[in-house]
Short mmCIF file of C-alpha atoms in Angstrom, two decimals:
data_model
loop_
_atom_site.label_atom_id
_atom_site.label_comp_id
_atom_site.label_asym_id
_atom_site.label_seq_id
_atom_site.Cartn_x
_atom_site.Cartn_y
_atom_site.Cartn_z
CA UNK A 1 19.82 18.73 22.54
CA UNK A 2 18.62 15.45 24.01
CA UNK A 3 18.99 12.13 22.19
CA UNK A 4 16.33 9.61 23.23
CA UNK A 5 16.75 5.96 22.32
CA UNK A 6 14.41 3.01 22.50
CA UNK A 7 10.65 3.10 22.22
CA UNK A 8 8.81 5.95 20.57
CA UNK A 9 8.44 8.94 22.87
CA UNK A 10 4.94 10.35 23.43
CA UNK A 11 4.47 13.74 21.73
CA UNK A 12 3.38 15.24 25.06
CA UNK A 13 6.82 14.43 26.54
CA UNK A 14 8.66 15.99 23.62
CA UNK A 15 6.42 19.05 23.89
CA UNK A 16 7.11 19.32 27.64
CA UNK A 17 10.86 19.23 26.96
CA UNK A 18 10.36 22.01 24.41
CA UNK A 19 8.89 24.13 27.25
CA UNK A 20 12.40 24.07 28.76
CA UNK A 21 14.07 24.80 25.39
CA UNK A 22 15.32 21.21 25.18
CA UNK A 23 15.36 20.03 21.57
CA UNK A 24 14.86 16.29 21.14
CA UNK A 25 16.07 13.81 18.55
CA UNK A 26 15.26 10.11 18.54
CA UNK A 27 17.61 7.26 17.76
CA UNK A 28 17.64 3.51 17.59
CA UNK A 29 20.50 1.08 17.76
CA UNK A 30 21.92 -2.12 19.18
CA UNK A 31 25.08 -2.88 21.10
CA UNK A 32 26.34 -4.78 18.06
CA UNK A 33 26.06 -1.59 15.99
CA UNK A 34 28.22 0.38 18.45
CA UNK A 35 25.45 1.57 19.16
CA UNK A 36 23.44 3.94 16.93
CA UNK A 37 21.81 2.70 13.72
CA UNK A 38 19.16 5.34 13.02
CA UNK A 39 18.59 8.88 14.19
CA UNK A 40 16.26 11.78 13.46
CA UNK A 41 17.89 14.98 12.32
CA UNK A 42 17.03 18.45 13.61
CA UNK A 43 15.30 20.70 11.10
CA UNK A 44 16.74 24.22 11.09
CA UNK A 45 14.09 26.89 11.46
CA UNK A 46 11.27 24.37 12.05
CA UNK A 47 8.20 25.34 14.03
CA UNK A 48 7.64 23.80 17.45
CA UNK A 49 4.91 21.57 16.00
CA UNK A 50 7.25 20.31 13.25
CA UNK A 51 10.11 19.72 15.73
CA UNK A 52 7.82 17.61 17.94
CA UNK A 53 6.53 15.59 14.96
CA UNK A 54 10.10 15.10 13.67
CA UNK A 55 11.34 13.73 17.02
CA UNK A 56 8.79 10.88 17.23
CA UNK A 57 10.01 8.40 14.56
CA UNK A 58 13.15 6.31 14.94
CA UNK A 59 14.88 8.29 12.21
CA UNK A 60 16.87 7.36 9.15
CA UNK A 61 19.88 5.10 8.96
CA UNK A 62 23.21 6.76 9.50
CA UNK A 63 25.71 7.35 6.71
CA UNK A 64 27.76 4.26 5.89
CA UNK A 65 25.32 1.85 7.51
CA UNK A 66 23.62 -0.86 5.47
CA UNK A 67 20.29 -2.27 6.61
CA UNK A 68 17.86 -4.82 5.23
CA UNK A 69 14.69 -6.53 6.34
CA UNK A 70 14.83 -10.32 6.42
CA UNK A 71 12.25 -13.03 7.04
CA UNK A 72 12.49 -15.91 9.48
CA UNK A 73 14.40 -17.90 6.86
CA UNK A 74 17.05 -15.16 6.59
CA UNK A 75 16.04 -14.20 3.04
CA UNK A 76 15.50 -10.55 2.16
CA UNK A 77 11.86 -9.63 2.79
CA UNK A 78 11.75 -6.09 1.42
#
């Protein structure tokens, strides 16, 4: 299992890692979060195509973590 953080990974890279039986999950975080805020989750029994598609987004927030979107004025935007 390989955890990739940062920018979205191209599907061709995830597919190439699959050729070596390396499963990929994608995460996002900041140092202030120590450090992971979101992460994709492996899908048991998923096809190769579904595993690749699942590893592209940044994932969902981790348990116990609160997140919100704010505007430039600091007020909640969504």
